[in-house]
PDB file of C-alpha atoms in Angstrom:
ATOM      1  CA  MET A 286     161.084 113.327 104.461  1.00  0.00           C
ATOM      2  CA  VAL A 287     162.599 109.890 103.876  1.00  0.00           C
ATOM      3  CA  LEU A 288     160.536 108.080 106.527  1.00  0.00           C
ATOM      4  CA  PRO A 289     157.109 109.342 105.294  1.00  0.00           C
ATOM      5  CA  ALA A 290     158.176 108.608 101.721  1.00  0.00           C
ATOM      6  CA  LEU A 291     159.128 105.038 102.624  1.00  0.00           C
ATOM      7  CA  LEU A 292     155.856 104.588 104.496  1.00  0.00           C
ATOM      8  CA  ALA A 293     153.919 105.818 101.450  1.00  0.00           C
ATOM      9  CA  LEU A 294     155.857 103.459  99.194  1.00  0.00           C
ATOM     10  CA  ALA A 295     155.198 100.549 101.554  1.00  0.00           C
ATOM     11  CA  PHE A 296     151.517 101.439 101.718  1.00  0.00           C
ATOM     12  CA  LEU A 297     151.307 101.147  97.931  1.00  0.00           C
ATOM     13  CA  ALA A 298     153.648  98.216  97.385  1.00  0.00           C
ATOM     14  CA  VAL A 299     152.899  95.820 100.245  1.00  0.00           C
ATOM     15  CA  PRO A 300     149.347  94.936  99.092  1.00  0.00           C
ATOM     16  CA  LEU A 301     150.714  94.168  95.632  1.00  0.00           C
ATOM     17  CA  LEU A 302     153.484  92.059  97.129  1.00  0.00           C
ATOM     18  CA  GLY A 303     150.803  90.243  99.081  1.00  0.00           C
ATOM     19  CA  LEU A 304     149.334  89.025  95.806  1.00  0.00           C
ATOM     20  CA  LEU A 305     152.702  87.641  94.759  1.00  0.00           C
ATOM     21  CA  VAL A 306     153.338  85.975  98.113  1.00  0.00           C
ATOM     22  CA  ARG A 307     149.925  84.324  98.333  1.00  0.00           C
ATOM     23  CA  ALA A 308     149.734  83.313  94.674  1.00  0.00           C
ATOM     24  CA  PRO A 309     149.310  79.564  94.072  1.00  0.00           C
ATOM     25  CA  TRP A 310     152.490  79.298  92.010  1.00  0.00           C
ATOM     26  CA  ALA A 311     152.460  75.494  91.985  1.00  0.00           C
ATOM     27  CA  THR A 312     149.069  75.348  90.294  1.00  0.00           C
ATOM     28  CA  LEU A 313     149.282  78.692  88.484  1.00  0.00           C
ATOM     29  CA  PRO A 314     149.562  77.307  84.904  1.00  0.00           C
ATOM     30  CA  GLU A 315     146.681  74.911  85.517  1.00  0.00           C
ATOM     31  CA  ARG A 316     144.473  77.617  86.969  1.00  0.00           C
ATOM     32  CA  LEU A 317     145.478  80.172  84.361  1.00  0.00           C
ATOM     33  CA  PHE A 318     144.318  77.856  81.592  1.00  0.00           C
ATOM     34  CA  SER A 319     141.216  76.599  83.372  1.00  0.00           C
ATOM     35  CA  PRO A 320     137.910  77.053  81.489  1.00  0.00           C
ATOM     36  CA  GLU A 321     136.612  79.675  83.936  1.00  0.00           C
ATOM     37  CA  VAL A 322     139.734  81.837  83.889  1.00  0.00           C
ATOM     38  CA  GLY A 323     140.196  81.410  80.145  1.00  0.00           C
ATOM     39  CA  GLN A 324     136.587  82.361  79.488  1.00  0.00           C
ATOM     40  CA  ALA A 325     136.827  85.527  81.579  1.00  0.00           C
ATOM     41  CA  LEU A 326     140.199  86.432  80.070  1.00  0.00           C
ATOM     42  CA  ARG A 327     139.007  85.920  76.502  1.00  0.00           C
ATOM     43  CA  LEU A 328     135.847  87.967  77.098  1.00  0.00           C
ATOM     44  CA  SER A 329     137.860  90.732  78.749  1.00  0.00           C
ATOM     45  CA  LEU A 330     140.328  90.967  75.881  1.00  0.00           C
ATOM     46  CA  ILE A 331     137.561  91.052  73.260  1.00  0.00           C
ATOM     47  CA  CYS A 332     135.469  93.643  75.079  1.00  0.00           C
ATOM     48  CA  ALA A 333     138.418  95.872  75.987  1.00  0.00           C
ATOM     49  CA  SER A 334     139.698  95.826  72.403  1.00  0.00           C
ATOM     50  CA  ALA A 335     136.246  96.585  70.980  1.00  0.00           C
ATOM     51  CA  ALA A 336     135.762  99.402  73.494  1.00  0.00           C
ATOM     52  CA  THR A 337     139.162 100.855  72.557  1.00  0.00           C
ATOM     53  CA  LEU A 338     138.232 100.762  68.868  1.00  0.00           C
ATOM     54  CA  ILE A 339     135.024 102.673  69.615  1.00  0.00           C
ATOM     55  CA  CYS A 340     136.993 105.200  71.645  1.00  0.00           C
ATOM     56  CA  LEU A 341     139.459 105.684  68.778  1.00  0.00           C
ATOM     57  CA  ILE A 342     136.704 106.250  66.231  1.00  0.00           C
ATOM     58  CA  LEU A 343     134.789 108.707  68.404  1.00  0.00           C
ATOM     59  CA  GLY A 344     137.498 110.067  70.687  1.00  0.00           C
ATOM     60  CA  ILE A 345     140.003 111.344  68.128  1.00  0.00           C
ATOM     61  CA  PRO A 346     137.472 113.712  66.465  1.00  0.00           C
ATOM     62  CA  LEU A 347     136.365 114.860  69.927  1.00  0.00           C
ATOM     63  CA  ALA A 348     139.965 115.563  70.916  1.00  0.00           C
ATOM     64  CA  TRP A 349     140.480 117.511  67.677  1.00  0.00           C
ATOM     65  CA  LEU A 350     137.349 119.540  68.427  1.00  0.00           C
ATOM     66  CA  LEU A 351     138.665 120.453  71.879  1.00  0.00           C
ATOM     67  CA  ALA A 352     142.183 121.256  70.669  1.00  0.00           C
ATOM     68  CA  ARG A 353     141.631 123.045  67.359  1.00  0.00           C
ATOM     69  CA  ALA A 354     138.018 124.077  66.778  1.00  0.00           C
ATOM     70  CA  GLN A 355     136.691 127.388  68.021  1.00  0.00           C
ATOM     71  CA  VAL A 356     133.346 126.315  69.439  1.00  0.00           C
ATOM     72  CA  PRO A 357     131.316 127.985  72.172  1.00  0.00           C
ATOM     73  CA  GLY A 358     131.249 126.211  75.499  1.00  0.00           C
ATOM     74  CA  ARG A 359     134.491 124.356  74.920  1.00  0.00           C
ATOM     75  CA  GLY A 360     135.241 124.440  78.649  1.00  0.00           C
ATOM     76  CA  LEU A 361     131.920 122.788  79.390  1.00  0.00           C
ATOM     77  CA  ILE A 362     132.564 120.152  76.716  1.00  0.00           C
ATOM     78  CA  ARG A 363     135.953 119.389  78.251  1.00  0.00           C
ATOM     79  CA  ALA A 364     134.349 119.107  81.690  1.00  0.00           C
ATOM     80  CA  LEU A 365     131.787 116.633  80.349  1.00  0.00           C
ATOM     81  CA  VAL A 366     134.585 114.600  78.753  1.00  0.00           C
ATOM     82  CA  THR A 367     136.476 114.330  82.039  1.00  0.00           C
ATOM     83  CA  VAL A 368     133.433 113.584  84.220  1.00  0.00           C
ATOM     84  CA  PRO A 369     133.814 109.780  83.871  1.00  0.00           C
ATOM     85  CA  LEU A 370     137.289 110.103  85.388  1.00  0.00           C
ATOM     86  CA  VAL A 371     135.887 111.307  88.716  1.00  0.00           C
ATOM     87  CA  LEU A 372     132.388 109.853  88.548  1.00  0.00           C
ATOM     88  CA  PRO A 373     131.942 106.654  90.599  1.00  0.00           C
ATOM     89  CA  PRO A 374     131.734 103.840  88.033  1.00  0.00           C
ATOM     90  CA  VAL A 375     128.537 102.520  89.609  1.00  0.00           C
ATOM     91  CA  VAL A 376     126.893 105.894  88.973  1.00  0.00           C
ATOM     92  CA  GLY A 377     128.058 105.692  85.369  1.00  0.00           C
ATOM     93  CA  GLY A 378     126.436 102.268  85.109  1.00  0.00           C
ATOM     94  CA  VAL A 379     123.169 103.602  86.499  1.00  0.00           C
ATOM     95  CA  ALA A 380     123.282 106.484  84.018  1.00  0.00           C
ATOM     96  CA  LEU A 381     123.849 104.060  81.132  1.00  0.00           C
ATOM     97  CA  LEU A 382     120.989 101.909  82.350  1.00  0.00           C
ATOM     98  CA  LEU A 383     118.623 104.886  82.422  1.00  0.00           C
ATOM     99  CA  VAL A 384     119.605 105.857  78.881  1.00  0.00           C
ATOM    100  CA  PHE A 385     120.078 102.498  77.142  1.00  0.00           C
ATOM    101  CA  GLY A 386     117.780 100.270  79.177  1.00  0.00           C
ATOM    102  CA  ARG A 387     114.653  98.868  77.556  1.00  0.00           C
ATOM    103  CA  ARG A 388     112.660 101.744  79.019  1.00  0.00           C
ATOM    104  CA  GLY A 389     115.528 104.233  78.860  1.00  0.00           C
ATOM    105  CA  LEU A 390     115.648 107.518  77.016  1.00  0.00           C
ATOM    106  CA  LEU A 391     117.227 105.930  73.929  1.00  0.00           C
ATOM    107  CA  GLY A 392     117.012 102.250  74.751  1.00  0.00           C
ATOM    108  CA  GLN A 393     113.242 102.137  74.362  1.00  0.00           C
ATOM    109  CA  TYR A 394     113.555 103.162  70.734  1.00  0.00           C
ATOM    110  CA  LEU A 395     116.429 100.735  70.118  1.00  0.00           C
ATOM    111  CA  TYR A 396     114.284  97.924  71.499  1.00  0.00           C
ATOM    112  CA  ASP A 397     110.950  98.911  69.908  1.00  0.00           C
ATOM    113  CA  TRP A 398     112.340  99.731  66.465  1.00  0.00           C
ATOM    114  CA  PHE A 399     115.261  97.317  66.107  1.00  0.00           C
ATOM    115  CA  GLY A 400     114.787  94.765  68.891  1.00  0.00           C
ATOM    116  CA  VAL A 401     118.173  95.718  70.372  1.00  0.00           C
ATOM    117  CA  SER A 402     118.665  95.523  74.127  1.00  0.00           C
ATOM    118  CA  LEU A 403     122.105  96.460  75.450  1.00  0.00           C
ATOM    119  CA  PRO A 404     121.841  95.834  79.225  1.00  0.00           C
ATOM    120  CA  PHE A 405     123.085  92.457  80.476  1.00  0.00           C
ATOM    121  CA  THR A 406     124.710  91.576  77.146  1.00  0.00           C
ATOM    122  CA  THR A 407     128.261  91.470  75.821  1.00  0.00           C
ATOM    123  CA  PRO A 408     127.716  94.663  73.746  1.00  0.00           C
ATOM    124  CA  GLY A 409     126.555  96.245  77.002  1.00  0.00           C
ATOM    125  CA  VAL A 410     129.945  95.417  78.520  1.00  0.00           C
ATOM    126  CA  ILE A 411     131.654  97.123  75.584  1.00  0.00           C
ATOM    127  CA  VAL A 412     129.489 100.235  75.951  1.00  0.00           C
ATOM    128  CA  ALA A 413     130.185 100.440  79.692  1.00  0.00           C
ATOM    129  CA  GLU A 414     133.927 100.058  79.189  1.00  0.00           C
ATOM    130  CA  ALA A 415     134.003 102.640  76.400  1.00  0.00           C
ATOM    131  CA  PHE A 416     132.115 105.107  78.599  1.00  0.00           C
ATOM    132  CA  VAL A 417     134.660 104.993  81.422  1.00  0.00           C
ATOM    133  CA  ALA A 418     137.773 104.647  79.217  1.00  0.00           C
ATOM    134  CA  MET A 419     137.229 107.271  76.514  1.00  0.00           C
ATOM    135  CA  PRO A 420     138.456 110.251  78.603  1.00  0.00           C
ATOM    136  CA  PHE A 421     141.945 108.709  78.757  1.00  0.00           C
ATOM    137  CA  LEU A 422     142.160 108.692  74.976  1.00  0.00           C
ATOM    138  CA  VAL A 423     140.638 112.138  74.493  1.00  0.00           C
ATOM    139  CA  ILE A 424     142.908 113.807  77.043  1.00  0.00           C
ATOM    140  CA  SER A 425     146.025 112.179  75.601  1.00  0.00           C
ATOM    141  CA  VAL A 426     145.202 113.045  71.988  1.00  0.00           C
ATOM    142  CA  GLU A 427     144.122 116.579  72.865  1.00  0.00           C
ATOM    143  CA  GLY A 428     147.446 117.164  74.617  1.00  0.00           C
ATOM    144  CA  ALA A 429     149.321 115.836  71.598  1.00  0.00           C
ATOM    145  CA  LEU A 430     147.330 118.069  69.243  1.00  0.00           C
ATOM    146  CA  ARG A 431     148.032 121.148  71.351  1.00  0.00           C
ATOM    147  CA  ALA A 432     151.744 120.349  71.384  1.00  0.00           C
ATOM    148  CA  ALA A 433     151.930 119.711  67.627  1.00  0.00           C
ATOM    149  CA  ASP A 434     153.084 122.501  65.328  1.00  0.00           C
ATOM    150  CA  SER A 435     150.059 123.674  63.354  1.00  0.00           C
ATOM    151  CA  ARG A 436     152.226 125.383  60.731  1.00  0.00           C
ATOM    152  CA  TYR A 437     152.580 122.083  58.882  1.00  0.00           C
ATOM    153  CA  GLU A 438     148.819 121.878  58.547  1.00  0.00           C
ATOM    154  CA  GLU A 439     148.695 125.479  57.331  1.00  0.00           C
ATOM    155  CA  ALA A 440     151.405 124.742  54.776  1.00  0.00           C
ATOM    156  CA  ALA A 441     149.476 121.715  53.519  1.00  0.00           C
ATOM    157  CA  ALA A 442     146.336 123.843  53.200  1.00  0.00           C
ATOM    158  CA  THR A 443     148.181 126.495  51.168  1.00  0.00           C
ATOM    159  CA  LEU A 444     149.360 123.742  48.811  1.00  0.00           C
ATOM    160  CA  GLY A 445     145.777 122.790  48.089  1.00  0.00           C
ATOM    161  CA  ALA A 446     145.322 119.818  50.414  1.00  0.00           C
ATOM    162  CA  SER A 447     141.758 119.225  51.602  1.00  0.00           C
ATOM    163  CA  PRO A 448     141.035 119.291  55.358  1.00  0.00           C
ATOM    164  CA  TRP A 449     140.481 115.520  55.425  1.00  0.00           C
ATOM    165  CA  TYR A 450     143.711 114.846  53.489  1.00  0.00           C
ATOM    166  CA  THR A 451     145.617 117.197  55.807  1.00  0.00           C
ATOM    167  CA  PHE A 452     144.232 115.432  58.855  1.00  0.00           C
ATOM    168  CA  ARG A 453     145.131 111.970  57.529  1.00  0.00           C
ATOM    169  CA  ARG A 454     148.583 112.738  56.125  1.00  0.00           C
ATOM    170  CA  VAL A 455     149.828 115.573  58.345  1.00  0.00           C
ATOM    171  CA  THR A 456     147.949 115.899  61.630  1.00  0.00           C
ATOM    172  CA  LEU A 457     147.434 112.251  62.492  1.00  0.00           C
ATOM    173  CA  PRO A 458     151.057 111.149  61.892  1.00  0.00           C
ATOM    174  CA  ALA A 459     152.260 114.083  63.985  1.00  0.00           C
ATOM    175  CA  VAL A 460     150.152 113.072  66.996  1.00  0.00           C
ATOM    176  CA  LEU A 461     150.455 109.312  66.512  1.00  0.00           C
ATOM    177  CA  PRO A 462     152.520 108.788  69.712  1.00  0.00           C
ATOM    178  CA  GLY A 463     149.776 110.499  71.694  1.00  0.00           C
ATOM    179  CA  VAL A 464     147.132 108.389  69.980  1.00  0.00           C
ATOM    180  CA  ILE A 465     149.013 105.182  70.779  1.00  0.00           C
ATOM    181  CA  ALA A 466     149.569 106.196  74.395  1.00  0.00           C
ATOM    182  CA  GLY A 467     145.927 107.141  74.800  1.00  0.00           C
ATOM    183  CA  ALA A 468     144.783 103.900  73.176  1.00  0.00           C
ATOM    184  CA  VAL A 469     146.953 101.804  75.501  1.00  0.00           C
ATOM    185  CA  LEU A 470     145.678 103.646  78.583  1.00  0.00           C
ATOM    186  CA  CYS A 471     142.135 103.360  77.280  1.00  0.00           C
ATOM    187  CA  TRP A 472     142.530  99.608  76.714  1.00  0.00           C
ATOM    188  CA  ALA A 473     144.004  99.057  80.169  1.00  0.00           C
ATOM    189  CA  ARG A 474     141.212 101.046  81.822  1.00  0.00           C
ATOM    190  CA  ALA A 475     138.586  99.120  79.898  1.00  0.00           C
ATOM    191  CA  LEU A 476     140.221  95.823  80.857  1.00  0.00           C
ATOM    192  CA  GLY A 477     139.992  96.690  84.551  1.00  0.00           C
ATOM    193  CA  GLU A 478     136.493  98.185  84.550  1.00  0.00           C
ATOM    194  CA  PHE A 479     134.161  96.797  87.211  1.00  0.00           C
ATOM    195  CA  GLY A 480     131.516  99.164  88.608  1.00  0.00           C
ATOM    196  CA  ALA A 481     129.801 100.350  85.446  1.00  0.00           C
ATOM    197  CA  THR A 482     129.998  96.865  83.939  1.00  0.00           C
ATOM    198  CA  ILE A 483     128.320  95.031  86.798  1.00  0.00           C
ATOM    199  CA  THR A 484     125.641  97.719  87.079  1.00  0.00           C
ATOM    200  CA  PHE A 485     124.823  97.994  83.381  1.00  0.00           C
ATOM    201  CA  ALA A 486     125.711  94.535  82.056  1.00  0.00           C
ATOM    202  CA  GLY A 487     125.404  92.309  85.112  1.00  0.00           C
ATOM    203  CA  ASN A 488     127.524  89.281  85.931  1.00  0.00           C
ATOM    204  CA  PHE A 489     126.647  86.361  83.662  1.00  0.00           C
ATOM    205  CA  PRO A 490     129.463  83.842  83.039  1.00  0.00           C
ATOM    206  CA  GLY A 491     130.422  83.625  79.400  1.00  0.00           C
ATOM    207  CA  THR A 492     128.394  86.713  78.502  1.00  0.00           C
ATOM    208  CA  THR A 493     129.323  89.610  80.775  1.00  0.00           C
ATOM    209  CA  THR A 494     131.719  88.183  83.372  1.00  0.00           C
ATOM    210  CA  THR A 495     135.000  89.925  82.598  1.00  0.00           C
ATOM    211  CA  MET A 496     138.139  89.419  84.684  1.00  0.00           C
ATOM    212  CA  PRO A 497     137.346  92.024  87.373  1.00  0.00           C
ATOM    213  CA  LEU A 498     133.879  90.536  87.796  1.00  0.00           C
ATOM    214  CA  ALA A 499     135.355  87.049  87.871  1.00  0.00           C
ATOM    215  CA  VAL A 500     137.685  88.163  90.681  1.00  0.00           C
ATOM    216  CA  TYR A 501     134.715  89.429  92.656  1.00  0.00           C
ATOM    217  CA  LEU A 502     132.800  86.205  92.036  1.00  0.00           C
ATOM    218  CA  ALA A 503     135.741  83.900  92.787  1.00  0.00           C
ATOM    219  CA  LEU A 504     136.528  85.504  96.139  1.00  0.00           C
ATOM    220  CA  GLU A 505     133.507  83.749  97.630  1.00  0.00           C
ATOM    221  CA  THR A 506     134.107  80.272  96.197  1.00  0.00           C
ATOM    222  CA  ASP A 507     137.726  79.959  94.968  1.00  0.00           C
ATOM    223  CA  PRO A 508     140.150  82.548  96.411  1.00  0.00           C
ATOM    224  CA  ASP A 509     143.104  81.035  94.519  1.00  0.00           C
ATOM    225  CA  ALA A 510     141.353  81.678  91.210  1.00  0.00           C
ATOM    226  CA  ALA A 511     140.691  85.257  92.327  1.00  0.00           C
ATOM    227  CA  ILE A 512     144.405  85.689  93.050  1.00  0.00           C
ATOM    228  CA  VAL A 513     145.354  84.307  89.626  1.00  0.00           C
ATOM    229  CA  LEU A 514     142.980  86.712  87.855  1.00  0.00           C
ATOM    230  CA  SER A 515     144.252  89.581  89.997  1.00  0.00           C
ATOM    231  CA  LEU A 516     147.825  88.733  89.012  1.00  0.00           C
ATOM    232  CA  VAL A 517     146.896  88.852  85.339  1.00  0.00           C
ATOM    233  CA  LEU A 518     145.381  92.313  85.788  1.00  0.00           C
ATOM    234  CA  LEU A 519     148.401  93.411  87.839  1.00  0.00           C
ATOM    235  CA  PHE A 520     150.874  92.294  85.174  1.00  0.00           C
ATOM    236  CA  VAL A 521     148.852  94.039  82.477  1.00  0.00           C
ATOM    237  CA  SER A 522     148.834  97.279  84.485  1.00  0.00           C
ATOM    238  CA  VAL A 523     152.584  97.116  85.086  1.00  0.00           C
ATOM    239  CA  GLY A 524     153.159  96.375  81.408  1.00  0.00           C
ATOM    240  CA  VAL A 525     151.134  99.425  80.402  1.00  0.00           C
ATOM    241  CA  LEU A 526     153.064 101.690  82.774  1.00  0.00           C
ATOM    242  CA  VAL A 527     156.403 100.353  81.550  1.00  0.00           C
ATOM    243  CA  SER A 528     155.429 100.811  77.898  1.00  0.00           C
ATOM    244  CA  LEU A 529     154.375 104.419  78.533  1.00  0.00           C
ATOM    245  CA  ARG A 530     157.291 105.281  80.800  1.00  0.00           C
ATOM    246  CA  GLU A 531     159.042 107.590  78.363  1.00  0.00           C
ATOM    247  CA  ARG A 532     155.844 109.504  77.687  1.00  0.00           C
ATOM    248  CA  TRP A 533     154.515 110.005  81.202  1.00  0.00           C
ATOM    249  CA  ILE A 534     157.664 109.911  83.347  1.00  0.00           C
ATOM    250  CA  ARG A 535     160.424 112.429  82.775  1.00  0.00           C
ATOM    251  CA  GLY A 536     163.906 112.240  84.205  1.00  0.00           C
ATOM    252  CA  PRO A 537     166.666 109.645  84.459  1.00  0.00           C
ATOM    253  CA  VAL A 538     165.716 106.011  84.217  1.00  0.00           C
TER     254      VAL A 538
END
């Protein structure tokens, strides 16, 4: 078993080591702070953070609904929540375009009534990232809610606390580690989103070109810049895994 295990480890690690070996270390600071890289990095951080905020506002109530509410079709709702995890991101982008495009199911009313057009804009990037990242938050918070002891909520209710007060002061603090873990995973997934973003929001520098799109664009003209951006995304991913180690990995360190 050792030889196949080592081969599997090499298969996963060698491509990542290739990034480190081929990185332009001598010019890395200069390239990292170049206008193009800085612009893509700044846009990525803003959009990923905004998408995570949307996921927190909408995802926590959805997770509570799946974990605590007795609603018909809960299995179907959970399946719909997890679809973006297995759906090709490009297909998700096409679906968003058909719904929120100027002639889409909802987008036509947004454009005709309010003059709002989401495709090929920075808000469109945020919507695309929130679409693919929300399942990570919902699944994490739902698991935390199922593991939490509901007797504390029942005790608060018997003492006269309102449902909203109980949720804010009892339920939410109890599942806060799950919320934080889900938010970090959600942010990291949004930061690395490519397929849905390029399909729904396009690739316009300064407006929709996030770091993954900048990597794709730089491969044709400036491979060193693509490597630098890839390293940034790699370090972020490793940082997320290290920060969540105690939650997702059990056993000796």
